[in-house]
């Protein structure tokens, strides 16, 4: 309708007939989300969905992959009209600085360093004038990992609220009425469908 046309016009750069470029950045959760977005929009004209996710990456191990360095190149090359970020699955570990484990996970220093990393990363999109949608972490299967991801998710929600980005909370969608991990969601007809992968971390294709 008219509202959608207006949104498209606002997103489109210069010529409204140019495709709207959506860049998807982050870890393996972002890889799955890229697939979901692509399948949803591939039959519609006027969209270009870029897969810029990289599994096993995050903010805590820049020696393995430095997202702060990579995002500058991505933004310059992709020139996205809209960005989607999903990250954090691999960050339940100490920060490595100068090739050494310097800051223990969950410590005050770690929280400060991690929040700063999130803030700086989101800021790169803001500086480039790219609207950013930050996807929160979903609930995980019960266990220490679930607690760690919930902890990281809280940092995301708090920091992104300070920016111009939009935070999309997945956690409330992935728990049942008692607050427990839930692998099923109703489809458009109200039938419960499996939306989480067997690992209790990722989603099925339907879920994405």
Coordinates of N, CA and C in Angstrom, one line a residue, residues 31-185:
X31 N 23.8 -15.7 9.6 CA 23.8 -16.5 8.4 C 22.4 -17.1 8.1
X32 N 21.8 -17.6 9.2 CA 20.4 -18.2 9.1 C 19.4 -17.1 8.8
X33 N 19.5 -16.0 9.4 CA 18.6 -14.9 9.2 C 18.7 -14.4 7.7
X34 N 19.9 -14.3 7.2 CA 20.1 -14.0 5.8 C 19.3 -14.9 4.9
X35 N 19.3 -16.2 5.2 CA 18.6 -17.2 4.4 C 17.1 -16.9 4.5
X36 N 16.6 -16.6 5.7 CA 15.2 -16.3 5.9 C 14.7 -15.1 5.2
X37 N 15.5 -14.0 5.3 CA 15.2 -12.8 4.6 C 15.2 -13.0 3.1
X38 N 16.2 -13.7 2.6 CA 16.4 -13.9 1.2 C 15.2 -14.7 0.6
X39 N 14.8 -15.8 1.3 CA 13.7 -16.6 0.9 C 12.4 -15.8 0.9
X40 N 12.3 -14.9 1.8 CA 11.1 -14.1 1.9 C 11.0 -13.1 0.8
X41 N 12.1 -12.6 0.4 CA 12.1 -11.4 -0.6 C 12.6 -11.8 -2.0
X42 N 13.1 -13.0 -2.2 CA 13.7 -13.3 -3.5 C 12.8 -13.2 -4.7
X43 N 11.5 -13.4 -4.4 CA 10.6 -13.3 -5.6 C 10.0 -11.9 -5.8
X44 N 10.4 -11.0 -4.9 CA 9.9 -9.6 -5.0 C 11.0 -8.8 -5.7
X45 N 10.6 -7.9 -6.6 CA 11.6 -7.1 -7.3 C 12.0 -6.0 -6.4
X46 N 13.2 -5.5 -6.6 CA 13.7 -4.3 -5.9 C 14.4 -4.5 -4.6
X47 N 14.9 -5.8 -4.4 CA 15.6 -6.1 -3.2 C 17.0 -6.8 -3.5
X48 N 18.0 -6.4 -2.8 CA 19.3 -7.1 -2.9 C 19.7 -7.4 -1.5
X49 N 19.8 -8.7 -1.2 CA 20.1 -9.2 0.2 C 21.5 -9.7 0.2
X50 N 22.4 -9.0 0.9 CA 23.8 -9.4 0.9 C 24.1 -10.2 2.2
X51 N 24.8 -11.3 1.9 CA 25.2 -12.2 3.0 C 26.6 -11.8 3.5
X52 N 26.7 -11.2 4.6 CA 28.0 -10.7 5.1 C 28.3 -11.3 6.5
X53 N 27.6 -12.4 6.8 CA 27.8 -13.0 8.1 C 29.0 -14.0 8.0
X54 N 29.5 -14.3 9.2 CA 30.6 -15.2 9.3 C 30.5 -16.0 10.6
X55 N 30.4 -17.3 10.5 CA 30.2 -18.2 11.6 C 31.4 -18.2 12.5
X56 N 31.2 -18.5 13.8 CA 32.2 -18.6 14.8 C 32.9 -17.3 15.1
X57 N 32.3 -16.1 14.8 CA 32.9 -14.8 15.1 C 32.1 -14.1 16.2
X58 N 32.6 -13.0 16.6 CA 32.0 -12.2 17.7 C 32.9 -11.0 18.0
X59 N 32.7 -10.4 19.1 CA 33.5 -9.3 19.5 C 34.6 -9.6 20.5
X60 N 34.6 -10.8 21.1 CA 35.5 -11.0 22.2 C 36.9 -11.6 21.7
X61 N 36.9 -12.1 20.4 CA 38.1 -12.7 19.9 C 38.5 -12.0 18.6
X62 N 38.9 -10.7 18.7 CA 39.3 -10.0 17.5 C 40.5 -10.5 16.8
X63 N 41.3 -11.3 17.5 CA 42.5 -11.9 16.9 C 42.1 -13.0 15.9
X64 N 40.9 -13.6 16.1 CA 40.3 -14.6 15.1 C 39.7 -13.9 13.9
X65 N 38.8 -12.9 14.3 CA 38.1 -12.1 13.2 C 37.7 -10.8 13.8
X66 N 38.2 -9.7 13.2 CA 37.9 -8.4 13.8 C 36.8 -7.7 13.1
X67 N 35.6 -7.7 13.7 CA 34.4 -7.1 13.1 C 34.5 -5.6 13.0
X68 N 35.2 -5.0 13.9 CA 35.4 -3.5 13.8 C 36.2 -3.1 12.6
X69 N 37.2 -3.9 12.2 CA 38.0 -3.6 11.0 C 37.2 -4.0 9.8
X70 N 36.5 -5.1 9.8 CA 35.8 -5.6 8.6 C 34.6 -4.7 8.3
X71 N 33.9 -4.2 9.3 CA 32.6 -3.5 8.9 C 32.9 -2.2 8.1
X72 N 34.0 -1.6 8.3 CA 34.3 -0.4 7.5 C 34.4 -0.8 6.0
X73 N 35.1 -1.9 5.7 CA 35.2 -2.3 4.3 C 33.8 -2.7 3.8
X74 N 33.0 -3.4 4.6 CA 31.7 -3.9 4.1 C 30.8 -2.6 3.8
X75 N 30.8 -1.7 4.7 CA 30.0 -0.5 4.5 C 30.4 0.3 3.2
X76 N 31.7 0.4 3.0 CA 32.2 1.1 1.9 C 31.9 0.4 0.6
X77 N 32.0 -1.0 0.6 CA 31.8 -1.7 -0.6 C 30.3 -2.0 -0.9
X78 N 29.5 -2.3 0.2 CA 28.1 -2.7 0.0 C 27.2 -1.5 -0.2
X79 N 27.5 -0.4 0.5 CA 26.7 0.8 0.6 C 25.2 0.4 0.8
X80 N 24.9 -0.3 1.9 CA 23.6 -0.8 2.2 C 22.6 0.3 2.5
X81 N 21.3 0.1 2.1 CA 20.3 1.0 2.5 C 19.7 0.7 3.9
X82 N 20.0 -0.6 4.3 CA 19.5 -1.1 5.6 C 20.4 -2.2 6.0
X83 N 20.7 -2.3 7.3 CA 21.5 -3.3 7.9 C 20.8 -4.1 8.9
X84 N 21.1 -5.4 9.0 CA 20.6 -6.3 10.0 C 21.8 -6.9 10.7
X85 N 21.9 -6.9 12.0 CA 23.0 -7.5 12.7 C 22.4 -8.5 13.7
X86 N 23.1 -9.7 13.7 CA 22.8 -10.7 14.7 C 24.1 -11.3 15.1
X87 N 24.5 -11.2 16.4 CA 25.8 -11.7 16.8 C 25.7 -12.0 18.3
X88 N 26.8 -12.6 18.8 CA 26.9 -12.9 20.2 C 27.0 -14.3 20.6
X89 N 26.7 -15.3 19.7 CA 26.7 -16.7 20.1 C 28.0 -17.2 20.5
X90 N 29.1 -16.5 20.2 CA 30.4 -17.0 20.5 C 31.2 -16.2 21.5
X91 N 30.5 -15.3 22.1 CA 31.2 -14.3 23.0 C 31.2 -14.6 24.5
X92 N 30.8 -15.8 24.8 CA 30.8 -16.2 26.3 C 32.2 -16.6 26.7
X93 N 33.2 -15.8 26.4 CA 34.6 -16.1 26.7 C 35.3 -14.8 27.1
X94 N 36.5 -14.9 27.5 CA 37.3 -13.8 27.9 C 37.7 -12.9 26.7
X95 N 37.8 -11.6 26.9 CA 38.3 -10.8 25.9 C 39.8 -11.1 25.7
X96 N 40.2 -11.1 24.4 CA 41.6 -11.3 24.1 C 42.1 -10.0 23.5
X97 N 43.1 -9.4 24.2 CA 43.7 -8.1 23.8 C 45.2 -8.3 23.7
X98 N 45.7 -7.9 22.5 CA 47.1 -8.1 22.3 C 47.5 -9.6 22.3
X99 N 46.6 -10.4 21.9 CA 46.9 -11.9 21.8 C 46.8 -12.6 23.1
X100 N 46.4 -11.9 24.2 CA 46.4 -12.5 25.5 C 45.0 -12.4 26.1
X101 N 44.7 -13.3 27.0 CA 43.4 -13.3 27.6 C 43.5 -12.3 28.8
X102 N 42.8 -11.2 28.6 CA 43.0 -10.1 29.6 C 41.8 -9.9 30.5
X103 N 40.6 -10.1 30.0 CA 39.4 -9.7 30.8 C 38.5 -10.9 30.9
X104 N 38.2 -11.4 32.1 CA 37.4 -12.6 32.3 C 35.9 -12.3 32.0
X105 N 35.3 -13.3 31.3 CA 33.9 -13.2 31.0 C 33.0 -12.9 32.2
X106 N 32.1 -11.9 32.1 CA 31.2 -11.6 33.2 C 31.7 -10.6 34.2
X107 N 33.0 -10.3 34.2 CA 33.5 -9.4 35.1 C 33.1 -8.0 34.8
X108 N 33.2 -7.0 35.7 CA 32.8 -5.6 35.4 C 33.6 -5.1 34.3
X109 N 34.9 -5.4 34.2 CA 35.8 -5.0 33.1 C 35.3 -5.5 31.8
X110 N 34.8 -6.8 31.8 CA 34.3 -7.5 30.6 C 33.1 -6.8 30.1
X111 N 32.2 -6.5 31.0 CA 30.9 -5.8 30.7 C 31.2 -4.5 30.1
X112 N 32.1 -3.7 30.6 CA 32.5 -2.4 30.1 C 33.1 -2.5 28.7
X113 N 34.0 -3.5 28.5 CA 34.6 -3.7 27.3 C 33.6 -4.1 26.2
X114 N 32.8 -5.1 26.6 CA 31.8 -5.6 25.6 C 30.8 -4.6 25.2
X115 N 30.3 -3.8 26.2 CA 29.3 -2.7 25.9 C 29.9 -1.7 25.0
X116 N 31.2 -1.4 25.2 CA 31.9 -0.5 24.3 C 32.0 -1.0 22.9
X117 N 32.3 -2.3 22.8 CA 32.4 -2.9 21.5 C 31.1 -2.9 20.7
X118 N 30.0 -3.1 21.4 CA 28.6 -3.1 20.8 C 28.3 -1.6 20.4
X119 N 28.6 -0.7 21.3 CA 28.3 0.7 21.0 C 29.1 1.2 19.8
X120 N 30.4 0.8 19.7 CA 31.2 1.3 18.6 C 30.8 0.6 17.3
X121 N 30.4 -0.6 17.4 CA 29.9 -1.3 16.1 C 28.7 -0.7 15.6
X122 N 27.7 -0.5 16.5 CA 26.4 0.1 16.1 C 26.7 1.6 15.6
X123 N 27.7 2.2 16.2 CA 28.0 3.6 15.8 C 28.5 3.7 14.4
X124 N 29.1 2.6 13.8 CA 29.7 2.7 12.5 C 28.5 2.8 11.5
X125 N 27.4 2.1 11.7 CA 26.2 2.2 10.8 C 25.6 3.6 11.0
X126 N 25.6 4.1 12.2 CA 25.0 5.5 12.4 C 25.8 6.5 11.7
X127 N 27.1 6.4 11.8 CA 28.0 7.3 11.1 C 27.9 7.3 9.6
X128 N 27.6 6.1 9.1 CA 27.4 5.9 7.6 C 26.0 6.3 7.2
X129 N 25.1 6.6 8.1 CA 23.7 6.9 7.8 C 22.9 5.7 7.3
X130 N 23.2 4.6 7.9 CA 22.5 3.3 7.5 C 21.6 2.9 8.6
X131 N 20.3 2.8 8.4 CA 19.4 2.3 9.4 C 19.8 0.9 9.8
X132 N 19.8 0.7 11.1 CA 20.3 -0.6 11.7 C 19.2 -1.3 12.5
X133 N 19.0 -2.6 12.2 CA 18.1 -3.4 13.0 C 19.0 -4.5 13.7
X134 N 19.0 -4.4 15.0 CA 19.8 -5.3 15.8 C 18.9 -6.4 16.4
X135 N 19.2 -7.6 16.0 CA 18.4 -8.8 16.4 C 18.9 -9.3 17.7
X136 N 18.0 -9.3 18.7 CA 18.4 -9.9 20.0 C 18.6 -11.4 20.0
X137 N 19.2 -11.9 21.0 CA 19.5 -13.4 21.0 C 18.2 -14.1 21.5
X138 N 17.9 -15.2 21.0 CA 16.7 -16.0 21.4 C 17.0 -16.7 22.7
X139 N 16.0 -17.3 23.3 CA 16.2 -18.2 24.4 C 17.0 -19.4 24.0
X140 N 17.8 -20.0 24.8 CA 18.5 -21.2 24.5 C 18.0 -22.3 25.4
X141 N 18.4 -23.5 25.1 CA 18.0 -24.6 26.0 C 18.6 -24.4 27.3
X142 N 17.9 -24.9 28.4 CA 18.4 -24.7 29.8 C 19.9 -25.1 29.9
X143 N 20.6 -24.4 30.7 CA 22.0 -24.7 31.0 C 22.8 -23.4 31.1
X144 N 24.1 -23.6 31.3 CA 25.0 -22.5 31.5 C 25.0 -21.6 30.3
X145 N 25.0 -22.2 29.1 CA 25.1 -21.4 27.9 C 23.9 -20.5 27.8
X146 N 22.7 -21.0 28.2 CA 21.5 -20.2 28.1 C 21.6 -19.0 29.0
X147 N 22.2 -19.2 30.2 CA 22.4 -18.0 31.1 C 23.4 -17.0 30.5
X148 N 24.4 -17.5 29.9 CA 25.4 -16.7 29.3 C 24.8 -15.8 28.2
X149 N 24.0 -16.4 27.4 CA 23.4 -15.7 26.2 C 22.4 -14.7 26.7
X150 N 21.7 -15.0 27.8 CA 20.7 -14.1 28.4 C 21.4 -12.9 28.9
X151 N 22.6 -13.1 29.5 CA 23.4 -12.1 30.1 C 23.9 -11.1 29.0
X152 N 24.4 -11.7 27.9 CA 24.9 -10.9 26.7 C 23.7 -10.1 26.1
X153 N 22.6 -10.8 26.0 CA 21.4 -10.2 25.4 C 21.0 -8.9 26.2
X154 N 21.1 -9.0 27.5 CA 20.8 -7.8 28.3 C 21.7 -6.6 28.0
X155 N 23.0 -6.9 27.7 CA 23.9 -5.8 27.3 C 23.5 -5.2 26.0
X156 N 23.1 -6.1 25.0 CA 22.6 -5.6 23.7 C 21.5 -4.7 23.9
X157 N 20.5 -5.1 24.6 CA 19.2 -4.4 24.7 C 19.5 -3.0 25.4
X158 N 20.4 -3.0 26.4 CA 20.7 -1.7 27.1 C 21.5 -0.8 26.2
X159 N 22.5 -1.3 25.5 CA 23.4 -0.4 24.7 C 22.6 0.1 23.5
X160 N 21.9 -0.8 22.8 CA 21.3 -0.4 21.5 C 20.2 0.6 21.8
X161 N 19.6 0.6 23.0 CA 18.6 1.6 23.4 C 19.2 3.0 23.4
X162 N 20.5 3.1 23.5 CA 21.2 4.4 23.6 C 21.5 4.9 22.2
X163 N 21.3 4.1 21.1 CA 21.6 4.4 19.8 C 20.4 4.7 18.9
X164 N 20.6 5.0 17.7 CA 19.4 5.2 16.8 C 18.9 3.9 16.2
X165 N 19.6 2.8 16.5 CA 19.2 1.5 15.9 C 17.9 1.0 16.6
X166 N 17.3 0.0 15.9 CA 16.1 -0.7 16.4 C 16.5 -2.0 16.9
X167 N 16.1 -2.3 18.2 CA 16.4 -3.6 18.8 C 15.2 -4.5 18.7
X168 N 15.4 -5.7 18.1 CA 14.3 -6.6 17.9 C 14.5 -7.8 18.9
X169 N 13.7 -7.9 20.0 CA 13.9 -8.9 21.0 C 13.3 -10.2 20.6
X170 N 14.2 -11.2 20.4 CA 13.7 -12.6 20.1 C 13.4 -13.4 21.3
X171 N 14.0 -13.0 22.4 CA 13.8 -13.8 23.6 C 12.3 -14.1 24.0
X172 N 11.5 -13.0 24.0 CA 10.1 -13.2 24.4 C 9.3 -14.1 23.4
X173 N 9.8 -14.2 22.2 CA 9.1 -15.0 21.2 C 9.5 -16.5 21.3
X174 N 10.6 -16.8 22.1 CA 11.2 -18.2 22.1 C 11.1 -18.8 23.5
X175 N 10.1 -18.3 24.3 CA 9.8 -19.0 25.6 C 8.3 -19.2 25.6
X176 N 8.0 -20.2 26.5 CA 6.5 -20.5 26.7 C 6.0 -19.6 27.8
X177 N 4.7 -19.9 28.2 CA 4.0 -19.0 29.2 C 4.7 -19.1 30.5
X178 N 5.4 -20.2 30.8 CA 6.1 -20.3 32.1 C 7.6 -19.7 32.0
X179 N 7.9 -19.2 30.9 CA 9.3 -18.6 30.7 C 10.3 -19.6 30.3
X180 N 10.0 -20.8 30.0 CA 10.9 -21.9 29.6 C 11.2 -21.9 28.1
X181 N 12.3 -22.4 27.7 CA 12.7 -22.5 26.3 C 11.6 -23.2 25.5
X182 N 11.2 -22.7 24.4 CA 10.1 -23.3 23.6 C 10.6 -23.4 22.1
X183 N 10.6 -24.6 21.6 CA 11.1 -24.8 20.2 C 10.0 -24.7 19.2
X184 N 8.8 -24.3 19.6 CA 7.7 -24.3 18.7 C 7.0 -22.9 18.7
X185 N 6.5 -22.5 17.5 CA 5.7 -21.3 17.4 C 4.5 -21.6 16.4

